[in-house]
XYZ file of N, CA and C in Angstrom:
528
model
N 124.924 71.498 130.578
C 125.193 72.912 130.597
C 125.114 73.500 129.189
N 125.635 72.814 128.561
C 125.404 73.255 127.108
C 123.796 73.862 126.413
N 123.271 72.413 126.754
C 122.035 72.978 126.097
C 121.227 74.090 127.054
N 121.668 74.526 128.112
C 121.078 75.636 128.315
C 121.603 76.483 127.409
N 122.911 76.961 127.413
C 123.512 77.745 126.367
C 122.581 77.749 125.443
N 122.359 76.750 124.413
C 121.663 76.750 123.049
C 120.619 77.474 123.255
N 119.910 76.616 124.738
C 118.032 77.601 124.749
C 118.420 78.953 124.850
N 119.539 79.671 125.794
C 119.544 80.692 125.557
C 119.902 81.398 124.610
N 120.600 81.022 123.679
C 120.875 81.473 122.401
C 119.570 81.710 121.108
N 118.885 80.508 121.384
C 117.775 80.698 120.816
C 116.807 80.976 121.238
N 116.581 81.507 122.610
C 115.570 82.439 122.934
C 116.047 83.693 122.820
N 117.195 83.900 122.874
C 117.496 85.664 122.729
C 117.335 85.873 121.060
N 117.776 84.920 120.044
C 117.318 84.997 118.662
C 115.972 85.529 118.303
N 114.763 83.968 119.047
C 113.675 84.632 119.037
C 113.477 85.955 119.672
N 113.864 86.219 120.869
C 113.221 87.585 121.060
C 113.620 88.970 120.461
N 114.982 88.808 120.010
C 115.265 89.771 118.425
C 114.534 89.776 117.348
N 114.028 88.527 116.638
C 112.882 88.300 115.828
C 111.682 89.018 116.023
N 110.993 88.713 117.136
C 109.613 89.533 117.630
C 109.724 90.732 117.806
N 111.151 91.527 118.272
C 110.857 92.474 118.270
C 110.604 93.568 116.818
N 111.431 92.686 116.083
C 111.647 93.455 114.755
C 110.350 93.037 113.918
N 109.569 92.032 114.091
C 108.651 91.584 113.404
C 107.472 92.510 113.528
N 106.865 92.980 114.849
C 105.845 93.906 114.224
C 105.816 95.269 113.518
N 107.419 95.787 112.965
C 107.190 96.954 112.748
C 107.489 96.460 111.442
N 107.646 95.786 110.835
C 107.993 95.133 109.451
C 106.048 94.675 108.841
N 105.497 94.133 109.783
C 103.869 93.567 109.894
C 102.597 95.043 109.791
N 103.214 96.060 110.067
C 102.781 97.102 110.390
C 102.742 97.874 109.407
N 104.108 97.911 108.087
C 104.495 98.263 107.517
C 103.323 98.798 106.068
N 103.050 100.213 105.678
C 102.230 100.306 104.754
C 102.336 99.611 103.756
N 101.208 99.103 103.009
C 101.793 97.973 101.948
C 102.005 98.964 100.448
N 101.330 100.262 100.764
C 101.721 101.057 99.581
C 100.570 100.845 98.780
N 100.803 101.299 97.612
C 99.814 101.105 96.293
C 99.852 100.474 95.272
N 99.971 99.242 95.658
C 100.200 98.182 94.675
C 99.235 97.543 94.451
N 98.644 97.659 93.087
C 97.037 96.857 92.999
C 97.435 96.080 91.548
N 96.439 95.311 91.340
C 96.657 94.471 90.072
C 96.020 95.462 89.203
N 95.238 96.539 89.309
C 95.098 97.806 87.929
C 95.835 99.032 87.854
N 96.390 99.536 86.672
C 96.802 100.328 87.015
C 95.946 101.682 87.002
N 96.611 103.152 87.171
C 95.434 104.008 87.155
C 96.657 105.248 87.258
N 95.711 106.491 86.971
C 96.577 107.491 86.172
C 95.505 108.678 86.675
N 95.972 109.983 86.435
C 95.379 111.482 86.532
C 96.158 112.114 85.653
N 95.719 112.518 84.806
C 95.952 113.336 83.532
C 95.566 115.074 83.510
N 96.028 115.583 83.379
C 97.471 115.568 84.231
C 97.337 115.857 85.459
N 98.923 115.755 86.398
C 98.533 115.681 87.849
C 98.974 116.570 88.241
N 99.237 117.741 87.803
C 98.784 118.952 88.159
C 97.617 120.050 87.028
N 96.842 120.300 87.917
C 95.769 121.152 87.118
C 95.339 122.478 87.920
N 95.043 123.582 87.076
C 94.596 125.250 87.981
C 93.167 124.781 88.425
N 92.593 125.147 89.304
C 91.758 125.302 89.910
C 90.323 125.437 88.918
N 89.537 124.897 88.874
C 88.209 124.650 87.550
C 88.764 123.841 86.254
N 89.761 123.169 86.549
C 90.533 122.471 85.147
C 89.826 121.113 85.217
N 90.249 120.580 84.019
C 89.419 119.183 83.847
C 90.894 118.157 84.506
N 90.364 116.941 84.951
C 91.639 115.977 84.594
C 90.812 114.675 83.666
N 91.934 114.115 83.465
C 91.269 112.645 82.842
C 91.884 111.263 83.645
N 90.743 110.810 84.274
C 90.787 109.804 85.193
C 91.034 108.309 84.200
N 91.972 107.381 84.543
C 92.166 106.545 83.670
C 92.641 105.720 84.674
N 92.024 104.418 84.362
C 92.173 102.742 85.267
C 92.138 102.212 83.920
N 93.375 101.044 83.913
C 93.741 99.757 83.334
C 93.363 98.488 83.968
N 92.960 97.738 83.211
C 92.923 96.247 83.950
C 91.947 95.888 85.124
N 91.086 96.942 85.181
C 90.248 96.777 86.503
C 88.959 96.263 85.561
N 88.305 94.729 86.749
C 87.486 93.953 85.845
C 86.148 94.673 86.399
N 85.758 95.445 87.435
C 85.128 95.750 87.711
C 84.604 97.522 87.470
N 83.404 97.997 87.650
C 83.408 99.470 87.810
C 84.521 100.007 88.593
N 84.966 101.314 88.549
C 86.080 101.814 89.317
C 85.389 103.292 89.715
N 85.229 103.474 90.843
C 85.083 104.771 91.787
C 86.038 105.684 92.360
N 86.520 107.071 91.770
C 87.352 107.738 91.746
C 86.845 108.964 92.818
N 87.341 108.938 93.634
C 86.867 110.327 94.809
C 87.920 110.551 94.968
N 88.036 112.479 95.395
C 88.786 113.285 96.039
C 88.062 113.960 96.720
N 89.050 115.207 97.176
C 88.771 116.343 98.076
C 88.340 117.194 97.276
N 88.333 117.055 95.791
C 89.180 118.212 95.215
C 87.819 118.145 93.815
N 87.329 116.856 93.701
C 85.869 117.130 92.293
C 85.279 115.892 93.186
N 83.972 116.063 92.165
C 82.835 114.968 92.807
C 83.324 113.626 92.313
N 82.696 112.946 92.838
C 83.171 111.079 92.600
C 82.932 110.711 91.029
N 83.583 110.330 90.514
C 83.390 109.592 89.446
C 83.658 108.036 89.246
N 82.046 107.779 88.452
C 82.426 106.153 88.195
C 82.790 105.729 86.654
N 83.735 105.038 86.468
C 84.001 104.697 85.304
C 83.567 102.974 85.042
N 82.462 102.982 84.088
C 82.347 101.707 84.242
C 82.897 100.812 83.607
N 82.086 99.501 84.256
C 83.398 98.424 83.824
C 83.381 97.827 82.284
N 84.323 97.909 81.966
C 84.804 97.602 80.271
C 85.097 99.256 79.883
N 84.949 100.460 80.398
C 85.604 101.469 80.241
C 87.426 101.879 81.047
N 88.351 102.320 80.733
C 89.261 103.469 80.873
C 89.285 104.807 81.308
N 88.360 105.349 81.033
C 88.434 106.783 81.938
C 87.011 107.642 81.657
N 87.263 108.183 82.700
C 86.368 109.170 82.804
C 86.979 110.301 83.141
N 86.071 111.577 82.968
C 86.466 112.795 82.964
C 86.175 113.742 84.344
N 86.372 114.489 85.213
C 86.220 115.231 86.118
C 86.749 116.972 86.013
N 86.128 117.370 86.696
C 86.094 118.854 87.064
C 86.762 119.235 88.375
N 87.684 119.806 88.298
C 88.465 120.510 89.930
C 87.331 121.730 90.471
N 87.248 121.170 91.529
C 86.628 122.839 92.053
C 87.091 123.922 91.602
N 86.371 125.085 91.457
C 87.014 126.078 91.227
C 87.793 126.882 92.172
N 87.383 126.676 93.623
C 87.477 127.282 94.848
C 88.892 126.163 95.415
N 89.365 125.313 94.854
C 90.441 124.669 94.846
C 91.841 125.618 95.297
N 92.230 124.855 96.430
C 93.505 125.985 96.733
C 94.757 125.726 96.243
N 95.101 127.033 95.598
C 96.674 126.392 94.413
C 97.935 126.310 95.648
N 98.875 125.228 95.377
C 99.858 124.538 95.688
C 99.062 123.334 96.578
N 98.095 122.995 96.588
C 97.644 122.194 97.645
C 97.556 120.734 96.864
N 98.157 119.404 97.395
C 97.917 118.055 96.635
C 96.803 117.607 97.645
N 96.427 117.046 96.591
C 94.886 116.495 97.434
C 95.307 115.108 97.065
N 94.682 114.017 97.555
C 94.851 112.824 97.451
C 93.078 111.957 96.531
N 93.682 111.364 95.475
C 93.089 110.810 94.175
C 92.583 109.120 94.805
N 91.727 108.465 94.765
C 91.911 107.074 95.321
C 90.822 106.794 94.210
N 91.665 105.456 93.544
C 90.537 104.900 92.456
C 90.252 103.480 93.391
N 88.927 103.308 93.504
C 88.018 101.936 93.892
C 87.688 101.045 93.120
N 88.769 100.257 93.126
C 88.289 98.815 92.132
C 88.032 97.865 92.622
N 86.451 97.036 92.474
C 86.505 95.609 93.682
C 86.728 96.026 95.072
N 87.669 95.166 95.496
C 87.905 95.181 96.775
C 89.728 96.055 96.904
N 89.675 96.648 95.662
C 91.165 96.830 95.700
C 91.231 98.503 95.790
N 92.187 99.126 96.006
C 92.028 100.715 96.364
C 93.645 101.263 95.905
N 93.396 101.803 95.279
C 94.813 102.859 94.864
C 94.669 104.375 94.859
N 95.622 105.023 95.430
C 96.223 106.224 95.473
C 97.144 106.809 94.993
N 96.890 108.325 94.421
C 98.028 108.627 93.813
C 97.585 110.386 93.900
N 98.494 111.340 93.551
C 98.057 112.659 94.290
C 97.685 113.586 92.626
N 97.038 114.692 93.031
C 96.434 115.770 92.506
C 97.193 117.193 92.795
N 97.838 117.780 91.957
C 98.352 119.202 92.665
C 97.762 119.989 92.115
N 97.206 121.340 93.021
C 96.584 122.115 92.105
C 97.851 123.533 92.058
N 97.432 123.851 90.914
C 98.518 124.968 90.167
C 98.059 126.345 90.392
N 98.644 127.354 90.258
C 97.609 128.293 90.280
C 97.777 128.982 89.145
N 96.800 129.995 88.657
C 96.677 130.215 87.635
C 95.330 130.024 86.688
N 94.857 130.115 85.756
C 93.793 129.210 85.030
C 93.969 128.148 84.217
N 93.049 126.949 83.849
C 93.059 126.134 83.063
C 93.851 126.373 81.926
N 94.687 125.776 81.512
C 95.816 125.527 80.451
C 95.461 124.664 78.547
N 94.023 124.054 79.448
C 93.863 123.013 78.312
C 91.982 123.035 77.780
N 91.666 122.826 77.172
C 90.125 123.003 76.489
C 89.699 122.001 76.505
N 88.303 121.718 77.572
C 87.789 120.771 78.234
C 87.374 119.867 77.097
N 87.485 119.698 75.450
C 87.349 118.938 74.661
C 88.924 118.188 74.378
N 89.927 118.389 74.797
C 90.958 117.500 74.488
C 90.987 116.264 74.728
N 91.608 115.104 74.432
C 91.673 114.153 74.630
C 93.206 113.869 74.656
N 93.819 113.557 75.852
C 95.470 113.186 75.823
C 95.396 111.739 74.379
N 96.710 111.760 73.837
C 97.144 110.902 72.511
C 97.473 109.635 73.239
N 98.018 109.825 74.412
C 98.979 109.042 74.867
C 97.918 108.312 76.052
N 98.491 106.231 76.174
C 97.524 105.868 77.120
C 98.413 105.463 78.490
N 97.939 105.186 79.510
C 98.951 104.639 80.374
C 98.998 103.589 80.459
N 99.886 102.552 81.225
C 100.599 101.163 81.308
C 100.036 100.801 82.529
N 100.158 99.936 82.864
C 100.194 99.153 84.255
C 100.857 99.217 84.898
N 100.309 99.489 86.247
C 101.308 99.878 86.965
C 102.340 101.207 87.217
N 101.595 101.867 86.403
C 102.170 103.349 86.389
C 101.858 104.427 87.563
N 101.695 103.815 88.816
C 102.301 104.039 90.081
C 103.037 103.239 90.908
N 103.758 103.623 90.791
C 104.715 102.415 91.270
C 105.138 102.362 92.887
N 104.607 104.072 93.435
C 105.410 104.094 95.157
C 106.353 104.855 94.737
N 106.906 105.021 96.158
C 108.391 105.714 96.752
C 109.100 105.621 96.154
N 110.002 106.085 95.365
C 111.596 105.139 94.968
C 112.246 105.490 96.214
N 113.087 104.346 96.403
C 113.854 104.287 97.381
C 113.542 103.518 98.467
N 112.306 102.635 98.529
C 111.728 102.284 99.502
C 111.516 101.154 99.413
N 111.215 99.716 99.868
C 110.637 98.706 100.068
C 110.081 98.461 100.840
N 108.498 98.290 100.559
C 107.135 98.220 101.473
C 107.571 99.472 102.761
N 107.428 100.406 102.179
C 107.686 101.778 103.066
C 108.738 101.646 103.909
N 109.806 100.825 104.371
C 111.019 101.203 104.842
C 111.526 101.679 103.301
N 113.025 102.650 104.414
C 114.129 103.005 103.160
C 115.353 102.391 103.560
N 116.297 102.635 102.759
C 117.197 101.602 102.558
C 117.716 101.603 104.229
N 118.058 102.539 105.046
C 118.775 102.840 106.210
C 118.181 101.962 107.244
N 116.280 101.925 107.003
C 115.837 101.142 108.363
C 116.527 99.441 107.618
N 116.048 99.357 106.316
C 116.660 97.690 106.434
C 117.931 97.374 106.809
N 118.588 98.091 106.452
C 120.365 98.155 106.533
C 120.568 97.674 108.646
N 119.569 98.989 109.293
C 119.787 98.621 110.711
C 119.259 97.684 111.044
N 117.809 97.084 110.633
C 117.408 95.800 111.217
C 118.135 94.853 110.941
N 119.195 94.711 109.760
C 119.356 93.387 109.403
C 120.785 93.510 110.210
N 121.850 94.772 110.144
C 122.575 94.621 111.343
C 122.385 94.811 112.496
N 121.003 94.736 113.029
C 121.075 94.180 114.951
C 120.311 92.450 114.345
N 119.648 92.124 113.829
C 119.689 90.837 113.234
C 120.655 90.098 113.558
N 121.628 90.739 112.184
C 123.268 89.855 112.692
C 123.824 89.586 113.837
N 124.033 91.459 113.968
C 124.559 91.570 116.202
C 123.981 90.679 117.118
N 122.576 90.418 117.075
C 121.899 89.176 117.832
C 122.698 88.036 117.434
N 122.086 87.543 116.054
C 122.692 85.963 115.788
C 123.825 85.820 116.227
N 125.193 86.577 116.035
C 126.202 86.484 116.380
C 126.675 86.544 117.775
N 126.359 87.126 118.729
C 126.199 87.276 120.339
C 125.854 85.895 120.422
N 124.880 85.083 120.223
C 123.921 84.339 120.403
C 124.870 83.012 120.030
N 125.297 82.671 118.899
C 126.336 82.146 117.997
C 127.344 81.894 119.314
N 128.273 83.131 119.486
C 128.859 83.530 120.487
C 129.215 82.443 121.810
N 127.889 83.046 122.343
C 127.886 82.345 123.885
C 127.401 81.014 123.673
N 126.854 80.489 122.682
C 126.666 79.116 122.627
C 128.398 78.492 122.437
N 128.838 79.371 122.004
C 130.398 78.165 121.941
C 130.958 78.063 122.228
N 130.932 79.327 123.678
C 132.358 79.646 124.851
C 132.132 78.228 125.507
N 133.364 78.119 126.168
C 133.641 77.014 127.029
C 133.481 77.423 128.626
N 132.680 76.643 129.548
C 132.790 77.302 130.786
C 133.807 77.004 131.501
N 133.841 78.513 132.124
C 135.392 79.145 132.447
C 135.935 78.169 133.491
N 135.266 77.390 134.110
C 135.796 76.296 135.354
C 136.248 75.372 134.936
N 136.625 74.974 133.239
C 136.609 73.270 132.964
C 135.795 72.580 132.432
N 134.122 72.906 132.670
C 133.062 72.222 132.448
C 132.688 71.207 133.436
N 133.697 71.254 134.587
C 133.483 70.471 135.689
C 132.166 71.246 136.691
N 131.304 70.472 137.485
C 130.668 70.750 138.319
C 130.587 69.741 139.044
């Protein structure tokens, strides 16, 4: 009698497991690449320049938006330069994706309204780091703290139920 108990204990485990497992499997992995990459600045008025900048990428890097034509920065270069449409609609973020290899990062574009702020000969002083998108704060692999907090207490609530009825004694004695 017992070891039924156990199988059922550990089949109701497993089937708490599976259920929680594909939405964890599903989970966006975010923008975590081994280069880092940057938009200078990331907000610009509508016909403004930005300055496109990838670190560490061993390969050419291909920069498309919604928002200017594709740019390639090649490989053993840092950045290249782009043009916002002019017809660009202000408050609108467009989404930035640099193509490195087989690897892909995102990071956003806001456009401002107003005119260009800066003279398409500048060069920012300052370079960026690795990894200088980092994601969400607050998040791990796109849950936030609240979904882990509940999976891991119905987790527990399972194991423990489960725990549970494996150690009651049956109510007759154990006689049959």
């Amino acid at each position: 009698m017992r070891a039924i108990r156990v199988a059922s204990a550990a089949l109701l485990g497993v089937t708490a497991l599976s259920l929680i497992a594909p939405a964890a499997h599903a989970a966006p992995v975010g923008d975590i690449t081994s280069f880092g990459f940057e938009v200078v600045p990331s907000t610009v008025a509508p016909g403004g320049q930005v300055t496109l900048r990838v670190d560490g990428c061993r390969h050419r890097t291909t920069v498309s938006s919604g928002v200017f034509d594709a740019v390639v920065i090649p490989r053993g270069q840092s950045s290249a330069t782009a043009t916002v449409d002019r017809d660009a609609r202000p408050g609108t973020v467009y989404d930035v994706t640099f193509q490195c290899g087989d690897e892909t990062g995102l990071t956003d574009l806001t456009i401002a309204s107003g005119r260009p702020t800066h003279h398409p000969t500048h060069h920012p002083t300052h370079h960026p780091t690795r990894g200088s998108h980092a994601g969400a704060g607050g998040t791990v692999a796109g849950f936030d703290l609240s979904e882990i907090g509940l999976g891991a207490a119905l987790v527990a609530g399972t194991l423990g139920v489960a725990w549970n009825r494996s150690r009651r004694r049956p109510e007759d004695g154990g006689h049959r």
